């Protein structure tokens, strides 16, 4: 049975997440190839030995998560599995495009490295998760310098903006009835209009990117729609960093089908459990988990 393959983004990284994948020849070959292409990034150290603080650095987290996602893909394909459809949360969207053949995996390493570098130089700002308040109520309460960054589900929305704007937003959201507001450990106001300079720089990098039509259904969390046109995908990849992640809509569009989360963390499993009509997501974070999914 074909399943939908879902790919998590930054924030799902965990210490030691690559250890089991280096023990499997099918995935180790890709990881060694990725380490060679990434040159000055110590990929094996990041995946096997780095601590949580090191992995929180955007320049480390994004290449590590992309590499692990495609290590899972290599292993699944060695088992004879192919996706019915793919989607990814933020960074995971790039992994999804490589998994469905729309993006060359090695070029993706270069792009993710540059994306991480540019995002780590983002304007000053931050992000926070808002729990227990609808997205509509949150949007009504936000000041002009703060925007919704992630529509993660009915009870969790992430906001992004300037430091002063987030402080103002926190007070307004508490008055509106938010249960909790949790600052996120990120280096900038990701997925907000403040990231426009980064989006413009990524658009220049993507101008000559080898992007082709996906080999299976690809769902973009920028448009919350199935996308097939390479030029449209190219534009969305650049726009992604200053646009919200529309995960709730995308998960509902995919529907209540069998899916796997290809990589570390289990974040997408948790989000989808709280979205009515979303995929039934199972973990694919170790070779053993992949084998259990591939067994009829």
Short mmCIF file of C-alpha atoms in Angstrom, two decimals:
data_model
loop_
_atom_site.label_atom_id
_atom_site.label_comp_id
_atom_site.label_asym_id
_atom_site.label_seq_id
_atom_site.Cartn_x
_atom_site.Cartn_y
_atom_site.Cartn_z
CA UNK A 1 0.00 0.00 0.00
CA UNK A 2 1.36 3.40 -0.95
CA UNK A 3 1.40 6.01 1.80
CA UNK A 4 1.72 9.77 1.88
CA UNK A 5 5.24 10.79 2.89
CA UNK A 6 5.40 13.83 5.18
CA UNK A 7 8.62 15.67 6.03
CA UNK A 8 9.14 17.72 9.21
CA UNK A 9 10.98 21.01 9.42
CA UNK A 10 13.40 22.78 11.73
CA UNK A 11 12.52 22.15 15.36
CA UNK A 12 12.13 18.39 14.91
CA UNK A 13 15.88 17.72 15.16
CA UNK A 14 17.07 15.56 18.06
CA UNK A 15 20.54 14.55 19.34
CA UNK A 16 21.58 11.19 17.92
CA UNK A 17 18.88 11.19 15.26
CA UNK A 18 21.25 9.90 12.59
CA UNK A 19 22.92 7.04 14.45
CA UNK A 20 20.64 4.24 13.25
CA UNK A 21 20.72 5.52 9.66
CA UNK A 22 24.51 5.25 9.51
CA UNK A 23 24.06 1.60 10.46
CA UNK A 24 22.00 0.90 7.32
CA UNK A 25 24.03 0.71 4.06
CA UNK A 26 21.12 2.03 1.96
CA UNK A 27 20.93 5.30 3.90
CA UNK A 28 24.61 5.55 4.87
CA UNK A 29 25.64 5.91 1.22
CA UNK A 30 23.45 9.01 0.88
CA UNK A 31 24.62 10.50 4.18
CA UNK A 32 28.27 10.11 3.20
CA UNK A 33 27.53 11.68 -0.17
CA UNK A 34 25.71 14.55 1.56
CA UNK A 35 28.60 15.11 3.98
CA UNK A 36 31.00 15.38 1.05
CA UNK A 37 28.77 17.91 -0.73
CA UNK A 38 28.23 20.02 2.39
CA UNK A 39 32.02 20.39 2.80
CA UNK A 40 32.57 22.51 5.93
CA UNK A 41 29.42 21.30 7.72
CA UNK A 42 30.30 18.31 9.98
CA UNK A 43 27.21 16.32 9.06
CA UNK A 44 28.04 13.03 10.78
CA UNK A 45 28.87 14.88 14.01
CA UNK A 46 25.60 16.81 13.80
CA UNK A 47 23.54 13.68 13.19
CA UNK A 48 25.21 11.40 15.74
CA UNK A 49 27.09 13.36 18.40
CA UNK A 50 25.97 17.01 18.54
CA UNK A 51 24.07 18.28 21.56
CA UNK A 52 20.71 20.03 21.51
CA UNK A 53 22.20 23.53 21.62
CA UNK A 54 24.40 22.85 18.58
CA UNK A 55 21.44 21.45 16.66
CA UNK A 56 19.30 24.49 17.41
CA UNK A 57 21.57 26.64 15.25
CA UNK A 58 19.71 27.21 11.98
CA UNK A 59 22.89 26.65 9.94
CA UNK A 60 23.19 23.18 11.50
CA UNK A 61 19.55 22.17 11.90
CA UNK A 62 18.38 22.66 8.33
CA UNK A 63 21.08 20.66 6.49
CA UNK A 64 20.84 17.94 9.14
CA UNK A 65 17.05 17.60 8.83
CA UNK A 66 17.18 17.61 5.02
CA UNK A 67 19.87 14.92 5.01
CA UNK A 68 17.97 12.71 7.45
CA UNK A 69 14.73 13.07 5.51
CA UNK A 70 16.37 11.83 2.33
CA UNK A 71 18.17 9.05 4.24
CA UNK A 72 14.69 7.79 5.14
CA UNK A 73 13.63 8.10 1.49
CA UNK A 74 16.63 6.06 0.33
CA UNK A 75 15.85 3.35 2.86
CA UNK A 76 12.15 3.22 2.01
CA UNK A 77 12.92 2.94 -1.69
CA UNK A 78 15.37 0.11 -0.99
CA UNK A 79 12.40 -1.68 0.58
CA UNK A 80 10.40 -1.12 -2.61
CA UNK A 81 8.19 1.67 -1.23
CA UNK A 82 7.05 4.70 -3.23
CA UNK A 83 4.93 7.65 -2.06
CA UNK A 84 1.32 8.22 -3.03
CA UNK A 85 1.91 11.92 -2.34
CA UNK A 86 4.38 14.15 -0.48
CA UNK A 87 4.23 17.31 1.63
CA UNK A 88 6.53 19.03 4.09
CA UNK A 89 6.39 21.56 6.89
CA UNK A 90 8.57 24.61 6.07
CA UNK A 91 12.08 23.19 5.46
CA UNK A 92 10.44 19.79 4.98
CA UNK A 93 8.85 21.05 1.78
CA UNK A 94 12.31 21.07 0.16
CA UNK A 95 12.88 17.48 1.27
CA UNK A 96 9.46 16.56 -0.12
CA UNK A 97 10.35 18.04 -3.51
CA UNK A 98 13.57 16.03 -3.61
CA UNK A 99 11.65 12.89 -2.60
CA UNK A 100 9.17 13.25 -5.47
CA UNK A 101 11.83 13.93 -8.10
CA UNK A 102 11.03 17.62 -8.60
CA UNK A 103 14.35 18.75 -7.13
CA UNK A 104 17.77 17.16 -7.57
CA UNK A 105 18.77 15.90 -4.08
CA UNK A 106 22.36 17.14 -4.35
CA UNK A 107 21.30 20.57 -5.56
CA UNK A 108 18.89 20.56 -2.64
CA UNK A 109 21.85 20.26 -0.27
CA UNK A 110 23.33 23.44 -1.74
CA UNK A 111 19.99 25.25 -1.57
CA UNK A 112 19.28 24.21 2.03
CA UNK A 113 22.76 25.31 3.09
CA UNK A 114 22.25 28.74 1.48
CA UNK A 115 18.71 29.01 2.86
CA UNK A 116 19.99 28.28 6.36
CA UNK A 117 22.82 30.80 5.99
CA UNK A 118 20.47 33.54 4.81
CA UNK A 119 17.84 32.78 7.45
CA UNK A 120 20.46 32.90 10.20
CA UNK A 121 21.21 36.47 9.07
CA UNK A 122 17.53 37.45 9.25
CA UNK A 123 16.39 40.78 10.69
CA UNK A 124 15.94 40.93 14.45
CA UNK A 125 12.71 39.35 15.58
CA UNK A 126 11.21 36.18 16.97
CA UNK A 127 8.37 33.70 17.00
CA UNK A 128 5.93 32.32 19.56
CA UNK A 129 3.39 29.50 19.69
CA UNK A 130 -0.11 30.50 20.76
CA UNK A 131 -2.24 27.77 22.32
CA UNK A 132 -5.96 27.62 22.99
CA UNK A 133 -7.17 30.38 20.68
CA UNK A 134 -8.50 30.14 17.13
CA UNK A 135 -6.40 31.42 14.26
CA UNK A 136 -9.13 33.91 13.40
CA UNK A 137 -9.13 35.38 16.91
CA UNK A 138 -5.34 35.53 16.89
CA UNK A 139 -5.21 37.40 13.58
CA UNK A 140 -7.72 39.96 14.88
CA UNK A 141 -5.61 40.61 17.98
CA UNK A 142 -2.19 40.98 16.34
CA UNK A 143 -0.47 44.36 15.92
CA UNK A 144 0.71 45.36 12.44
CA UNK A 145 4.31 44.22 12.97
CA UNK A 146 3.30 40.63 13.87
CA UNK A 147 1.82 38.00 11.55
CA UNK A 148 0.69 34.39 11.72
CA UNK A 149 3.64 32.21 10.66
CA UNK A 150 2.26 28.66 11.05
CA UNK A 151 -1.34 27.53 10.95
CA UNK A 152 -0.55 24.27 12.75
CA UNK A 153 -4.01 23.20 13.88
CA UNK A 154 -7.21 24.30 15.62
CA UNK A 155 -5.46 24.82 18.95
CA UNK A 156 -1.92 25.83 17.90
CA UNK A 157 -0.87 28.81 15.83
CA UNK A 158 2.63 30.29 15.59
CA UNK A 159 3.16 34.03 15.26
CA UNK A 160 6.24 35.90 14.01
CA UNK A 161 7.39 39.50 14.12
CA UNK A 162 9.51 42.15 15.77
CA UNK A 163 10.53 41.76 19.43
CA UNK A 164 8.48 44.78 20.50
CA UNK A 165 5.54 43.64 18.39
CA UNK A 166 5.58 40.19 19.99
CA UNK A 167 5.51 41.76 23.46
CA UNK A 168 2.46 43.82 22.47
CA UNK A 169 0.87 40.77 20.86
CA UNK A 170 1.32 38.68 24.01
CA UNK A 171 -0.72 41.11 26.08
CA UNK A 172 -3.44 41.38 23.43
CA UNK A 173 -3.65 37.60 23.00
CA UNK A 174 -3.95 37.03 26.74
CA UNK A 175 -6.84 39.47 26.84
CA UNK A 176 -8.42 37.60 23.92
CA UNK A 177 -8.29 34.32 25.86
CA UNK A 178 -5.10 32.52 24.78
CA UNK A 179 -4.21 29.73 27.22
CA UNK A 180 -0.45 29.83 26.70
CA UNK A 181 2.08 31.80 24.66
CA UNK A 182 5.41 30.03 24.28
CA UNK A 183 8.44 31.88 22.81
CA UNK A 184 10.30 29.72 20.29
CA UNK A 185 14.09 29.40 20.21
CA UNK A 186 14.69 30.70 16.70
CA UNK A 187 17.05 33.31 15.30
CA UNK A 188 14.56 35.49 13.45
CA UNK A 189 10.97 36.29 12.44
CA UNK A 190 10.64 33.36 10.04
CA UNK A 191 7.59 33.07 7.77
CA UNK A 192 6.74 36.75 8.09
CA UNK A 193 6.98 39.75 5.71
CA UNK A 194 10.13 40.79 7.60
CA UNK A 195 11.90 37.97 5.74
CA UNK A 196 11.34 39.61 2.33
CA UNK A 197 15.09 40.29 1.77
CA UNK A 198 15.79 36.59 2.34
CA UNK A 199 13.00 35.59 -0.05
CA UNK A 200 14.42 37.88 -2.72
CA UNK A 201 17.90 36.38 -2.27
CA UNK A 202 16.48 32.85 -2.50
CA UNK A 203 14.60 33.77 -5.67
CA UNK A 204 17.91 34.73 -7.28
CA UNK A 205 19.46 31.40 -6.23
CA UNK A 206 16.43 29.50 -7.53
CA UNK A 207 16.46 31.22 -10.92
CA UNK A 208 18.50 28.43 -12.51
CA UNK A 209 17.53 25.61 -10.15
CA UNK A 210 16.93 22.20 -11.82
CA UNK A 211 13.23 21.90 -10.90
CA UNK A 212 10.97 19.50 -12.80
CA UNK A 213 7.39 18.28 -12.48
CA UNK A 214 6.79 16.05 -9.41
CA UNK A 215 6.48 12.31 -10.05
CA UNK A 216 3.58 12.03 -7.58
CA UNK A 217 1.15 14.43 -5.94
CA UNK A 218 3.01 17.29 -4.23
CA UNK A 219 1.09 19.48 -1.79
CA UNK A 220 2.55 22.90 -1.04
CA UNK A 221 2.04 24.35 2.42
CA UNK A 222 2.54 27.84 0.98
CA UNK A 223 -0.48 27.61 -1.32
CA UNK A 224 -2.29 24.77 0.53
CA UNK A 225 -2.84 23.21 -2.90
CA UNK A 226 -1.46 20.51 -5.13
CA UNK A 227 1.25 22.00 -7.33
CA UNK A 228 2.58 20.55 -10.59
CA UNK A 229 4.17 23.41 -12.57
CA UNK A 230 7.96 23.74 -12.07
CA UNK A 231 7.90 27.53 -12.43
CA UNK A 232 5.13 27.84 -9.87
CA UNK A 233 7.07 25.57 -7.49
CA UNK A 234 10.20 27.70 -8.02
CA UNK A 235 8.31 30.85 -7.01
CA UNK A 236 6.71 29.20 -3.98
CA UNK A 237 10.08 27.95 -2.71
CA UNK A 238 11.36 31.52 -2.55
CA UNK A 239 8.13 32.95 -1.14
CA UNK A 240 7.97 30.28 1.54
CA UNK A 241 10.25 32.05 4.05
CA UNK A 242 8.03 35.15 4.22
CA UNK A 243 4.66 33.38 3.90
CA UNK A 244 2.78 31.39 6.55
CA UNK A 245 2.92 27.60 6.67
CA UNK A 246 -0.67 26.53 5.99
CA UNK A 247 -0.37 23.10 7.56
CA UNK A 248 -3.98 22.80 8.76
CA UNK A 249 -5.40 23.37 5.28
CA UNK A 250 -2.81 21.15 3.63
CA UNK A 251 -3.38 18.24 6.01
CA UNK A 252 -7.14 18.52 5.50
CA UNK A 253 -6.66 18.63 1.72
CA UNK A 254 -4.58 15.43 1.78
CA UNK A 255 -7.34 13.81 3.82
CA UNK A 256 -7.64 10.89 6.27
CA UNK A 257 -5.21 8.56 4.50
CA UNK A 258 -2.25 6.50 5.73
CA UNK A 259 0.93 8.57 6.01
CA UNK A 260 4.40 8.39 7.48
CA UNK A 261 6.62 11.07 9.00
CA UNK A 262 10.02 10.66 7.36
CA UNK A 263 12.50 11.86 9.93
CA UNK A 264 13.01 12.81 13.53
CA UNK A 265 10.69 14.19 16.15
CA UNK A 266 7.09 13.14 15.69
CA UNK A 267 5.90 16.75 15.42
CA UNK A 268 3.70 16.16 12.36
CA UNK A 269 2.10 13.13 13.98
CA UNK A 270 1.06 15.30 16.91
CA UNK A 271 -0.25 18.11 14.70
CA UNK A 272 -2.27 15.79 12.46
CA UNK A 273 -3.93 14.07 15.44
CA UNK A 274 -5.51 17.41 16.30
CA UNK A 275 -6.74 18.27 12.79
CA UNK A 276 -10.11 16.77 11.78
CA UNK A 277 -9.84 14.76 8.57
CA UNK A 278 -6.02 14.84 8.50
CA UNK A 279 -3.78 11.90 7.59
CA UNK A 280 -3.16 9.06 10.04
CA UNK A 281 0.59 9.56 10.49
CA UNK A 282 3.00 6.87 11.65
CA UNK A 283 6.68 7.31 12.54
CA UNK A 284 9.46 6.49 10.09
CA UNK A 285 12.33 7.65 12.27
CA UNK A 286 14.43 4.46 12.31
CA UNK A 287 15.15 1.65 9.83
CA UNK A 288 13.11 -0.67 12.07
CA UNK A 289 10.09 1.63 11.87
CA UNK A 290 10.40 1.77 8.08
CA UNK A 291 10.53 -2.01 7.82
CA UNK A 292 7.37 -2.33 9.89
CA UNK A 293 5.59 0.12 7.59
CA UNK A 294 6.76 -1.70 4.47
CA UNK A 295 5.60 -5.11 5.75
CA UNK A 296 2.10 -6.00 4.45
#
